[in-house]
Short mmCIF file of C-alpha atoms in Angstrom, two decimals:
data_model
loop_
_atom_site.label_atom_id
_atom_site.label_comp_id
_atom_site.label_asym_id
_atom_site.label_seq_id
_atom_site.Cartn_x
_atom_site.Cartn_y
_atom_site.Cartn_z
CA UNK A 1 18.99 -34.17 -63.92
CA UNK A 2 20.19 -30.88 -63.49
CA UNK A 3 24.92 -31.28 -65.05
CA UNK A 4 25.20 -27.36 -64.41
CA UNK A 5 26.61 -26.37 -60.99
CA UNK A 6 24.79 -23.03 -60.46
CA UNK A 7 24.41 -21.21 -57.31
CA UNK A 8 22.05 -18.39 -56.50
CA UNK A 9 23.15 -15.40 -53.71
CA UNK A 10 21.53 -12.04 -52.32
CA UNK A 11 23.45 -9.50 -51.66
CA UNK A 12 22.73 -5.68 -50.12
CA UNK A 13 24.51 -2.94 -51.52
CA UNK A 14 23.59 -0.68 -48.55
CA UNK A 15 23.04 -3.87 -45.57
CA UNK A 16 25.44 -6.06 -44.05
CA UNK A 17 23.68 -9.61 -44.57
CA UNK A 18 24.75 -13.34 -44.41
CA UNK A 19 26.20 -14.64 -47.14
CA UNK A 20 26.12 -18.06 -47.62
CA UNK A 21 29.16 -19.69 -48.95
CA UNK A 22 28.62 -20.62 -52.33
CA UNK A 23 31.38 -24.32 -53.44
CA UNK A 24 32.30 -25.39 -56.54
CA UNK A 25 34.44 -28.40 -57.80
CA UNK A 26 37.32 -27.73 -60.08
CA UNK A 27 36.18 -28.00 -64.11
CA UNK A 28 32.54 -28.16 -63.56
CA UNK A 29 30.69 -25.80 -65.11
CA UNK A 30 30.24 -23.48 -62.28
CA UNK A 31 27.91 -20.64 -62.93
CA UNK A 32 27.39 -17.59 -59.81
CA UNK A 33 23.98 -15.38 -59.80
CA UNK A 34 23.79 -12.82 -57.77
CA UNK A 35 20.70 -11.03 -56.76
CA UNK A 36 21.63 -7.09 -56.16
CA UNK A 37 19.15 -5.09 -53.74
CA UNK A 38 19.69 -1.37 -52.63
CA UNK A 39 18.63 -1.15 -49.01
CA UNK A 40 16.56 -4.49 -49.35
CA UNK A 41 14.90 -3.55 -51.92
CA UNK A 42 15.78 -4.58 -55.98
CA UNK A 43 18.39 -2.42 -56.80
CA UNK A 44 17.76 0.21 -60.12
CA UNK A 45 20.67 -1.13 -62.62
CA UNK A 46 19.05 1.72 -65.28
CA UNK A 47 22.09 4.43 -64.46
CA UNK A 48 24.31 0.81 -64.83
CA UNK A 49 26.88 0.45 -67.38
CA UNK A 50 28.55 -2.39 -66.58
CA UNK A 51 29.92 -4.65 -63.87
CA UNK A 52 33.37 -5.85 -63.31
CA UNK A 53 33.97 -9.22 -61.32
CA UNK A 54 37.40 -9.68 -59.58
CA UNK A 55 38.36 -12.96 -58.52
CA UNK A 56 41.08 -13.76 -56.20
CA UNK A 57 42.49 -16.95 -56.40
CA UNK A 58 44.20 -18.90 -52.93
CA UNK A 59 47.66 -18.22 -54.49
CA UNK A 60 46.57 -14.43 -54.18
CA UNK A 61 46.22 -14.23 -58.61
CA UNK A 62 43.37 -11.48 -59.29
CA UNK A 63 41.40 -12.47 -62.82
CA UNK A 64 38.73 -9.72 -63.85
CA UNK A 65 36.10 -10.14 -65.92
CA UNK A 66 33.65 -8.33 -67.60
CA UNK A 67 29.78 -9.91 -66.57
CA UNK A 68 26.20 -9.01 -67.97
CA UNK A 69 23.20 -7.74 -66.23
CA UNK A 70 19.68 -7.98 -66.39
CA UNK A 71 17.44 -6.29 -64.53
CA UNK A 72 19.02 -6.45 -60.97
CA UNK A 73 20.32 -9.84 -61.83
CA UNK A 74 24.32 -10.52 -62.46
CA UNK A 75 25.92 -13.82 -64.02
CA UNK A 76 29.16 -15.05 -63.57
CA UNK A 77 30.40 -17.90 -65.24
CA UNK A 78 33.73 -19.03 -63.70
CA UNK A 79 36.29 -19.77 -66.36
CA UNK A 80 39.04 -21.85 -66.50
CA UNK A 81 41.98 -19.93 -65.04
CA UNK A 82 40.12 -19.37 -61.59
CA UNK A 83 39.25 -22.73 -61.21
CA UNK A 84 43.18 -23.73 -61.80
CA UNK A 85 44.02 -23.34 -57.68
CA UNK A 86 41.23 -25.09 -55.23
CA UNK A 87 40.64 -23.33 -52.25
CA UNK A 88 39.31 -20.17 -50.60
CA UNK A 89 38.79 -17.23 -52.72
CA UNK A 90 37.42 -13.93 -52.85
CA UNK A 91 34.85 -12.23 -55.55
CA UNK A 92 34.62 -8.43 -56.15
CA UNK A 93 31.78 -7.27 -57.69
CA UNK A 94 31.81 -3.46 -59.23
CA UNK A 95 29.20 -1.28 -60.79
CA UNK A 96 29.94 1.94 -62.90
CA UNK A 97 27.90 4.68 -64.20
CA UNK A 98 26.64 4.43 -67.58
CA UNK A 99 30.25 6.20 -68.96
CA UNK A 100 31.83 3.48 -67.51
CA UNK A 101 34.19 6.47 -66.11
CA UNK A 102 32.81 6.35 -62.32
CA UNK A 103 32.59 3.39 -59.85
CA UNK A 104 29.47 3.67 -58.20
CA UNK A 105 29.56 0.71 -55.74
CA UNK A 106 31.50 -2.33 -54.95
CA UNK A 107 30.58 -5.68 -53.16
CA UNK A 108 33.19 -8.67 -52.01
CA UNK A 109 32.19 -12.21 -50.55
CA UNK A 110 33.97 -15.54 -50.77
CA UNK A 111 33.90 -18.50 -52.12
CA UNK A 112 35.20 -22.09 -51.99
CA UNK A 113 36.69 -24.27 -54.91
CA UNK A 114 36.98 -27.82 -53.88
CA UNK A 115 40.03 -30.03 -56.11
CA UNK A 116 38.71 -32.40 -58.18
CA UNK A 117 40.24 -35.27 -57.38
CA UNK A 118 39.45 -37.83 -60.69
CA UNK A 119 42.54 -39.67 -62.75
CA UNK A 120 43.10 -40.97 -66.13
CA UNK A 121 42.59 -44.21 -64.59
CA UNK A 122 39.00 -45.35 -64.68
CA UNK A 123 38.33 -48.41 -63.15
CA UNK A 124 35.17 -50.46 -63.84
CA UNK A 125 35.04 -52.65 -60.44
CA UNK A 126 35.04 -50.17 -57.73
CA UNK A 127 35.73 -53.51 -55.72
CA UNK A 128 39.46 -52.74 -56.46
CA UNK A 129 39.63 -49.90 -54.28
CA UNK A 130 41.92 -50.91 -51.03
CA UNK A 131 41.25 -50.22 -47.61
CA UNK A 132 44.03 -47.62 -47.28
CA UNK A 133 42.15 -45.59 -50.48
CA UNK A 134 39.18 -45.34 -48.21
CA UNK A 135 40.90 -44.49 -45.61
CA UNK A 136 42.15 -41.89 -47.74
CA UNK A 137 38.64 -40.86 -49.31
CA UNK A 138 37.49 -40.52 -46.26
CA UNK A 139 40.71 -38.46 -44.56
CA UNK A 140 40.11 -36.54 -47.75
CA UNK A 141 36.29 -36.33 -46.99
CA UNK A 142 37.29 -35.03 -43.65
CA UNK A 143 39.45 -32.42 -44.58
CA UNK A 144 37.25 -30.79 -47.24
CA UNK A 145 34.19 -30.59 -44.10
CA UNK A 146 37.17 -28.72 -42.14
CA UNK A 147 37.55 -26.74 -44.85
CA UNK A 148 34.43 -26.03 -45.80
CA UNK A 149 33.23 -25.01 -42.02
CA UNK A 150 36.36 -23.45 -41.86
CA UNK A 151 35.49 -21.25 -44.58
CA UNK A 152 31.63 -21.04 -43.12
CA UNK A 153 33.01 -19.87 -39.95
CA UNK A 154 35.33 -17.39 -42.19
CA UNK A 155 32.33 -16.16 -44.26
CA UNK A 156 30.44 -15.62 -40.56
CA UNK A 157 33.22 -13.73 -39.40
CA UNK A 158 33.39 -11.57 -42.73
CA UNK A 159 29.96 -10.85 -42.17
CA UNK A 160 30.26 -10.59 -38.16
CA UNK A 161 33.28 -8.08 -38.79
CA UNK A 162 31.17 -6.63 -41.62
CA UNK A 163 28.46 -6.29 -39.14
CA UNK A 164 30.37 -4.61 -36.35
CA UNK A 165 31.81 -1.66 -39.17
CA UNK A 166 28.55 -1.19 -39.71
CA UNK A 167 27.11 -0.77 -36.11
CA UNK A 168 30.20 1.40 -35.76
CA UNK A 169 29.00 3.24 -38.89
CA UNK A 170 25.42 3.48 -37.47
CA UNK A 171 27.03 4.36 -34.19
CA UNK A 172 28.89 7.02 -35.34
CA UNK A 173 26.16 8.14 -37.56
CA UNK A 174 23.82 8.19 -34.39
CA UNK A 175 26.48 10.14 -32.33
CA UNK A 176 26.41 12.32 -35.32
CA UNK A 177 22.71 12.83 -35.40
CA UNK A 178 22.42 13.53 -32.28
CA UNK A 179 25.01 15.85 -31.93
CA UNK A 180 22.93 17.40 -34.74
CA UNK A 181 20.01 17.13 -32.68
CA UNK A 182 21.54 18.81 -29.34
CA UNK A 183 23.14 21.35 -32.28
CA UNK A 184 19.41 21.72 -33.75
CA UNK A 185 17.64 22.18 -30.60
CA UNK A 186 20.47 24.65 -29.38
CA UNK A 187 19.35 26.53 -32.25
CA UNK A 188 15.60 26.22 -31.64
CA UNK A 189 16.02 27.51 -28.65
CA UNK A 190 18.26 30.75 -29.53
CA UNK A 191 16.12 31.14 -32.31
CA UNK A 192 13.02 30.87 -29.79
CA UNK A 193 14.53 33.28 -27.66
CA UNK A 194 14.54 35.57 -30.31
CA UNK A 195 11.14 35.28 -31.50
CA UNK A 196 10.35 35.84 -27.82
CA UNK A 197 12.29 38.98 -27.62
CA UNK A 198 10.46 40.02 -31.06
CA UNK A 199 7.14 39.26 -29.76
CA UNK A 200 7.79 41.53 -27.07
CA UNK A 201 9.11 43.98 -29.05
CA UNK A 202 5.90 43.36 -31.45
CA UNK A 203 3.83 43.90 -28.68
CA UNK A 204 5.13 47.49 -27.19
CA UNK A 205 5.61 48.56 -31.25
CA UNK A 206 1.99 48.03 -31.75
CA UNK A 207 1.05 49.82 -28.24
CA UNK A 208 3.04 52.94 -29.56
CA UNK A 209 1.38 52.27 -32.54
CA UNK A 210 -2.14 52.29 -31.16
CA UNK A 211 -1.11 55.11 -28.47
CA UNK A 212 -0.08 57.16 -32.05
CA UNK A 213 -3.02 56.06 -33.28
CA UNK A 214 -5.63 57.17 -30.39
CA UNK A 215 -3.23 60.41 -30.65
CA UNK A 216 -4.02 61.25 -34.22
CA UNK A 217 -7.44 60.46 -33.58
CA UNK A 218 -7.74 62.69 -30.93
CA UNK A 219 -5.70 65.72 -33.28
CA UNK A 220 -7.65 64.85 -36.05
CA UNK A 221 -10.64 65.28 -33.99
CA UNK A 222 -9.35 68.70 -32.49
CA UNK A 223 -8.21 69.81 -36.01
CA UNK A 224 -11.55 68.98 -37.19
CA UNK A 225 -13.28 71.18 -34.30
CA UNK A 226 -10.57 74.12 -34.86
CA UNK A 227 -11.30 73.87 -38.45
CA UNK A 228 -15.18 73.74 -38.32
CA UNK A 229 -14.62 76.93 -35.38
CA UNK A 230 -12.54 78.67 -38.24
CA UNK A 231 -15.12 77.81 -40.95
CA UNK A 232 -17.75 79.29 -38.22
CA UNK A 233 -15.77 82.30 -37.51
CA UNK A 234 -15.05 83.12 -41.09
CA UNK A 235 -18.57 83.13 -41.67
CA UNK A 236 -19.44 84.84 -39.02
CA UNK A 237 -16.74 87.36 -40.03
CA UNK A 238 -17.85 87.59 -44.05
CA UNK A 239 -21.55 87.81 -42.60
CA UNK A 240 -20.24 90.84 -40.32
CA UNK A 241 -18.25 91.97 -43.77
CA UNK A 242 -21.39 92.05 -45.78
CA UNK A 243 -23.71 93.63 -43.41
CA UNK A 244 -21.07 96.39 -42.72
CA UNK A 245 -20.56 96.39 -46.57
CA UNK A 246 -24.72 96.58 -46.71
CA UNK A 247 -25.04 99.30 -44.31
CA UNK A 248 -21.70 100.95 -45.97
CA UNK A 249 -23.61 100.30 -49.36
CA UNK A 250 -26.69 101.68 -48.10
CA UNK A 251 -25.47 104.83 -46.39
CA UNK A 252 -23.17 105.17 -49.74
CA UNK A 253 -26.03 104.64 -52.10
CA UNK A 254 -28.31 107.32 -49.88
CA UNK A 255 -26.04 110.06 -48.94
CA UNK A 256 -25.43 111.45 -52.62
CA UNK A 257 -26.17 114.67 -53.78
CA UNK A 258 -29.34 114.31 -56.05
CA UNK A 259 -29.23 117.05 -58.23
CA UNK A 260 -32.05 119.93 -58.16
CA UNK A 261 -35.31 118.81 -56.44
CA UNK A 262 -37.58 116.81 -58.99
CA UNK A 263 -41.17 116.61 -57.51
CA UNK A 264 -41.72 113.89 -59.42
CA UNK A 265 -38.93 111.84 -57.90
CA UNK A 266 -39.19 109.64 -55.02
CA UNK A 267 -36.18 110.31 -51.97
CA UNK A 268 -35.07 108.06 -49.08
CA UNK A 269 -33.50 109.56 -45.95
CA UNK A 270 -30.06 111.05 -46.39
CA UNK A 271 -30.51 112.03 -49.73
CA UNK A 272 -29.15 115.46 -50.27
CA UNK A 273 -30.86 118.12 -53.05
CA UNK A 274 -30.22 121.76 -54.28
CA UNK A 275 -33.34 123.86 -54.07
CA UNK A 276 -33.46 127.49 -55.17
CA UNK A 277 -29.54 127.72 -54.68
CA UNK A 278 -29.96 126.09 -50.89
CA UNK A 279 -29.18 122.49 -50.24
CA UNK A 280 -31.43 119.92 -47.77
CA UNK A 281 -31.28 116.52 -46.79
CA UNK A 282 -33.96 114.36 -46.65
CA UNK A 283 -35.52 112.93 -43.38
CA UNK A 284 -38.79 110.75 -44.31
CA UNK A 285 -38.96 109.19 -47.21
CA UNK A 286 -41.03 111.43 -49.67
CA UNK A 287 -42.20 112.24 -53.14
CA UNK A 288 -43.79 115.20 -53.97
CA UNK A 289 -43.02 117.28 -50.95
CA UNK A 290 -41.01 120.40 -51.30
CA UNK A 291 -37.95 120.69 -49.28
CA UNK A 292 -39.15 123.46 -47.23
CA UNK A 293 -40.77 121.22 -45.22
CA UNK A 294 -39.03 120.47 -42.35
CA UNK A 295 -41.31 117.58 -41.62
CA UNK A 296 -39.44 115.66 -44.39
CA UNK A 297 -36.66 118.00 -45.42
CA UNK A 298 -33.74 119.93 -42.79
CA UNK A 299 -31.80 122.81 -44.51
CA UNK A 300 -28.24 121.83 -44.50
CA UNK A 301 -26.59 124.69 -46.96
CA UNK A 302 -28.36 127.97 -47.65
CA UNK A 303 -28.12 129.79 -50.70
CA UNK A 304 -25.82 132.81 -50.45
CA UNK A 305 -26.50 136.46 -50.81
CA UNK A 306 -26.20 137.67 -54.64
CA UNK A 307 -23.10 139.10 -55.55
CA UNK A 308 -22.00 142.57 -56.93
CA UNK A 309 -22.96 142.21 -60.61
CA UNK A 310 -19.85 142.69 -62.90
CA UNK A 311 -19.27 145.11 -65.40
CA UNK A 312 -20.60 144.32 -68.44
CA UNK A 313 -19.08 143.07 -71.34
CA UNK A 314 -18.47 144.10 -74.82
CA UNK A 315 -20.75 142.32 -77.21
CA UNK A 316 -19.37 140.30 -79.78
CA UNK A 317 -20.32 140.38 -83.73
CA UNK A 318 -23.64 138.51 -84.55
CA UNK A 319 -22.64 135.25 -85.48
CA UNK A 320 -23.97 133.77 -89.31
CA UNK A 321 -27.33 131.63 -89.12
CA UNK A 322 -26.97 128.23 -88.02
CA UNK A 323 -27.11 125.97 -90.70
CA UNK A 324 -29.05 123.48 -88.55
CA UNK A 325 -26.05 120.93 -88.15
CA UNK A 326 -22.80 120.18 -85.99
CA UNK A 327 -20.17 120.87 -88.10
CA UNK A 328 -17.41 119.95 -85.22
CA UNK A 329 -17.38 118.85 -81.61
CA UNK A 330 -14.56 118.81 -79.42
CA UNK A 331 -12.55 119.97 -82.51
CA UNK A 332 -13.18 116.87 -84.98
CA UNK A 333 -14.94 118.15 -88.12
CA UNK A 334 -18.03 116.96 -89.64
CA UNK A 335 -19.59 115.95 -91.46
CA UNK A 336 -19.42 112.62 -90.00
CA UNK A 337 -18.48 112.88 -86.20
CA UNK A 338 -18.18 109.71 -84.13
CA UNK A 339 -17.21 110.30 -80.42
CA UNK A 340 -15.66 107.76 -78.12
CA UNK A 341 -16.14 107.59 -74.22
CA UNK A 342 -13.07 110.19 -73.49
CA UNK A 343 -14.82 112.44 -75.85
CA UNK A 344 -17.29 112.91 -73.24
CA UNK A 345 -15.52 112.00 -70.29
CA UNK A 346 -17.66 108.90 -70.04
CA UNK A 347 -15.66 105.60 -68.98
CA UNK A 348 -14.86 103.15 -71.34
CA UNK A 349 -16.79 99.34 -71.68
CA UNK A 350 -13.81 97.48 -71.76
CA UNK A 351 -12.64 99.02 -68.75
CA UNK A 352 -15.56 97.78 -66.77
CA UNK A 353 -15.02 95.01 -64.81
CA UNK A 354 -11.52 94.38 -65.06
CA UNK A 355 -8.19 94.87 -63.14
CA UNK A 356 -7.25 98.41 -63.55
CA UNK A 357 -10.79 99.50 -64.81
CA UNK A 358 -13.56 100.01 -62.52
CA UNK A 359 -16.30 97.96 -60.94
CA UNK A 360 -19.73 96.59 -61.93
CA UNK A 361 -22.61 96.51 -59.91
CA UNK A 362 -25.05 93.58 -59.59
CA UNK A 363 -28.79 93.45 -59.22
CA UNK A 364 -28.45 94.18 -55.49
CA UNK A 365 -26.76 97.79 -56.12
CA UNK A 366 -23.10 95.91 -55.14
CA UNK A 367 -20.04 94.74 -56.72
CA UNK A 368 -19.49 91.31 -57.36
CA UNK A 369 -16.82 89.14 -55.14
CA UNK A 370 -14.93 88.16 -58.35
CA UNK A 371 -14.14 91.54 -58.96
CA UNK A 372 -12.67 92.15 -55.01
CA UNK A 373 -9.39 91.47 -54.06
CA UNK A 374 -10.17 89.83 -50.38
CA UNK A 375 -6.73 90.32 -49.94
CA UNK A 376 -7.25 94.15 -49.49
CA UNK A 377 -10.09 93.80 -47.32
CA UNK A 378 -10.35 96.44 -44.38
CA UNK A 379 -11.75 95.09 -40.84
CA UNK A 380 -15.06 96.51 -39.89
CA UNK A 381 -13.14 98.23 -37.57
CA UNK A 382 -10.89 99.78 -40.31
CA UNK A 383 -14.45 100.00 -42.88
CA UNK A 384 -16.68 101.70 -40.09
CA UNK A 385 -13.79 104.77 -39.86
CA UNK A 386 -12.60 104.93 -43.50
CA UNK A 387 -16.63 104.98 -44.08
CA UNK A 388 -16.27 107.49 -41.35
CA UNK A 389 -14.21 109.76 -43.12
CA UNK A 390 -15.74 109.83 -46.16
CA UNK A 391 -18.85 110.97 -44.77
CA UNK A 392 -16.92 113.57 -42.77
CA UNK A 393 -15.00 114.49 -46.44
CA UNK A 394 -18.51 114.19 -48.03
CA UNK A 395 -20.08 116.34 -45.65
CA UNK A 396 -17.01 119.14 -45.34
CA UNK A 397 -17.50 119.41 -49.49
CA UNK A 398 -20.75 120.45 -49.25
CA UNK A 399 -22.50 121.36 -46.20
CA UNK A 400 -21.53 125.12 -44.67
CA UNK A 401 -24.25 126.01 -42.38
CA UNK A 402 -24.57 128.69 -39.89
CA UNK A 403 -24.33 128.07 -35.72
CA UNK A 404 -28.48 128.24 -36.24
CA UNK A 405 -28.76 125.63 -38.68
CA UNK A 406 -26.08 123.12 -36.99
CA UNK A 407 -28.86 123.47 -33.62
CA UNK A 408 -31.38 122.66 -36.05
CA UNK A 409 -29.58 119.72 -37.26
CA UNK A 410 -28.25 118.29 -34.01
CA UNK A 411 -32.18 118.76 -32.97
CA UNK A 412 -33.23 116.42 -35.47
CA UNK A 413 -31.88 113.37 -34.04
CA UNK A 414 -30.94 111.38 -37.07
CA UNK A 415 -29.15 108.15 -36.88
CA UNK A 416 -27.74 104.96 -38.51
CA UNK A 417 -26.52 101.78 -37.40
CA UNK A 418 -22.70 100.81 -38.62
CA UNK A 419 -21.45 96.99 -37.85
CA UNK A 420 -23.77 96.95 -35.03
CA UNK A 421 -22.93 100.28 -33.54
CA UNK A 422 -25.36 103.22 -33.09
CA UNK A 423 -24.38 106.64 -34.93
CA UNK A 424 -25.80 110.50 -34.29
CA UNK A 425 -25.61 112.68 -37.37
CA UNK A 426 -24.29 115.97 -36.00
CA UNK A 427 -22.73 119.11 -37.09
CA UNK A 428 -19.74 120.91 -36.10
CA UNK A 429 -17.73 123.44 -37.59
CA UNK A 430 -19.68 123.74 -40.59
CA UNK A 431 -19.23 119.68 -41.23
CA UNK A 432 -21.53 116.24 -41.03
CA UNK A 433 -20.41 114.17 -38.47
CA UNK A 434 -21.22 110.65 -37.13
CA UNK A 435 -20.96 110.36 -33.18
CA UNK A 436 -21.32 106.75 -31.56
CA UNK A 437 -24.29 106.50 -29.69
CA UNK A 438 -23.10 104.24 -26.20
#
């Protein structure tokens, strides 16, 4: 049979749970386990370092000792000096940390030691025993039920009063919470509020922004009709600038002084000529055909009557034969002579073609763009009288005609077209003029 008095108890560290009230009998060997749980669960004992039992005797005499653990399981083996006074008394059970420096948790409960009652004097025949010693066995009897529902009804209203901290602890905890909640939905609410307000505010931002957004469509799309009328315009202007500059180029390139009349050469309209001292213009293209004809030719400066021949001269010495070679030109000595363009008032290749020099002209008889500042354009406006002028400059440097040859001029009817405009070749004053046809 089983000579060890050993009693087995649960206990919560977090719940408030019945405890049954564990009895012992004075120098028995009275062994406690206690079952530990965490929320009714096993409780972890691996952050555990050790556990400290307190044991408070009736006559109020605390003994602490120092108890092992294994897994969630703790052993108490009540000595000697707590079984010296029977009675009600109270065990404290502590865990610390594994430093053994902080008390994580503590757990109290009570327990009864009953007196033992044996003597030194064992008797063999039980027989012996007098009425008045059962009386008092069973007075005796009597008491320790008393005291042992006594301490029942104590342990029920440990846990009872146990019980009622902690529905006051849940209580207040649930007051807690829900002033938490009420806090929590106050803030819900504000904070709803204002994701409201920012919606709205959300909403009219990305109106503006799609109002902004239909209005830079629309400016891009007038920007992109101003810039493709610009683009139009300027090409209608730089085709209006090169057929002035054509017509420019072509009355420039015609109305030049040609030198003496060479049947042999072919001339366009406007192309002037000397012939026998007397100058004439052409009127139909021609080659071959002297410019007495007025079919093809007008007279537009006669030769002059021959002057009063001078007096003549002395005559210098006869000069030595010629030796058959230049010995100097333009003052440099032979017999080697190499001229350069000033030499021979010729201009300069390296001057052609750049800034300061003069102009080129490519296949079509013009000058190329690269070498025109656009800056320093003229209008056509500006072009039509400049070209204008020159013709009237042009014309005043070599034409003097008499009041008979100016009728005979203005009778032949001769015009251009300028930048779209009609012109009449006339003559006044002795001058070539161009008059605007309207």
């Amino acid at each position: 049979m089983e000579t060890i008095n050993k009693q087995i108890i649960s206990v919560d560290l977090k719940k408030s749970t019945m405890i049954p009230l564990p009895q012992f009998i004075q120098n028995d060997t009275n062994i406690l386990e206690v079952q530990v749980k965490d929320n009714g669960n096993e409780a972890d004992f691996t952050n555990i370092g050790k556990v400290v039992v307190n044991y408070k005797r009736p006559d109020k005499l605390v003994i602490s000792r120092l108890l092992t653990a294994s897994n969630n399981l703790v052993t108490y083996e009540i000595g000697l000096q707590e079984m010296e006074v029977a009675g009600h008394a109270e065990v404290e059970l502590q865990f610390f940390s594994a430093d053994a420096l902080q008390r994580i948790s503590t757990k109290r409960f009570k327990v009864f030691m009953y007196e033992s009652i044996g003597t030194d004097n064992i008797f063999e025949d039980s027989g012996d025993l007098t009425i008045l010693q059962e009386l008092f066995v069973e007075v005796e009897d009597l008491n320790n039920r008393m005291e042992l529902a006594e301490a029942v009804r104590d342990a029920a209203e440990t846990s009872r009063a146990e019980a009622e901290i902690a529905r006051e602890s849940a209580e207040f905890d649930r007051n807690s919470a829900e002033t938490d909640r009420i806090t929590a939905e106050e803030a819900r609410t504000t904070a709803e509020n204002i994701r409201q307000s920012q919606e709205s505010t959300r909403k009219n931002n990305e109106d503006d922004r799609i109002s902004q957004e239909n209005d830079r469509n629309t400016a891009e799309e007038n920007r992109q009709a101003n810039t493709q009328n610009a683009i139009d315009n300027a090409v209608t202007a730089t085709n209006n600038a090169n057929q002035a500059a054509d017509n420019a180029n072509n009355i420039a390139y015609t109305l030049i002084h040609r030198g003496e009349y060479d049947p042999e050469k072919t001339y366009v309209p406007r192309n002037v000529v000397s012939y026998f001292g007397s100058g004439y213009m052409n009127i139909v293209e021609s080659t071959g055909i002297d410019p007495i004809n007025s079919t093809n030719w007008f007279l537009v400066s006669s030769k002059g009557d021959q002057g009063i021949q001078g007096i003549q001269g002395i005559e210098g010495p006869k000069g030595d034969p010629g030796s058959g070679s230049v010995n100097t030109v333009n003052g440099d000595p032979g017999p080697d002579i190499e001229l350069d363009a000033s030499d021979v008032g010729a201009i300069p290749s390296s001057d052609k073609g750049v800034p300061n020099g003069v102009p080129t002209l490519n296949e079509n008889g013009k000058v190329p763009a690269d070498q025109i500042d656009s800056s320093g354009y003229a209008s056509q406006t500006e072009f039509a009288q400049l070209q204008d002028d020159v013709t009237r400059h042009q014309a005043d440097d070599v034409r003097h005609i008499t009041a008979e040859e100016r009728t005979k001029w203005n009778n032949a009817g001769i015009t251009d077209t300028i930048s779209g405009k009609t012109y009449k070749w006339s003559m006044e004053n002795g001058g070539l003029f161009l008059e605007e046809v309207l």
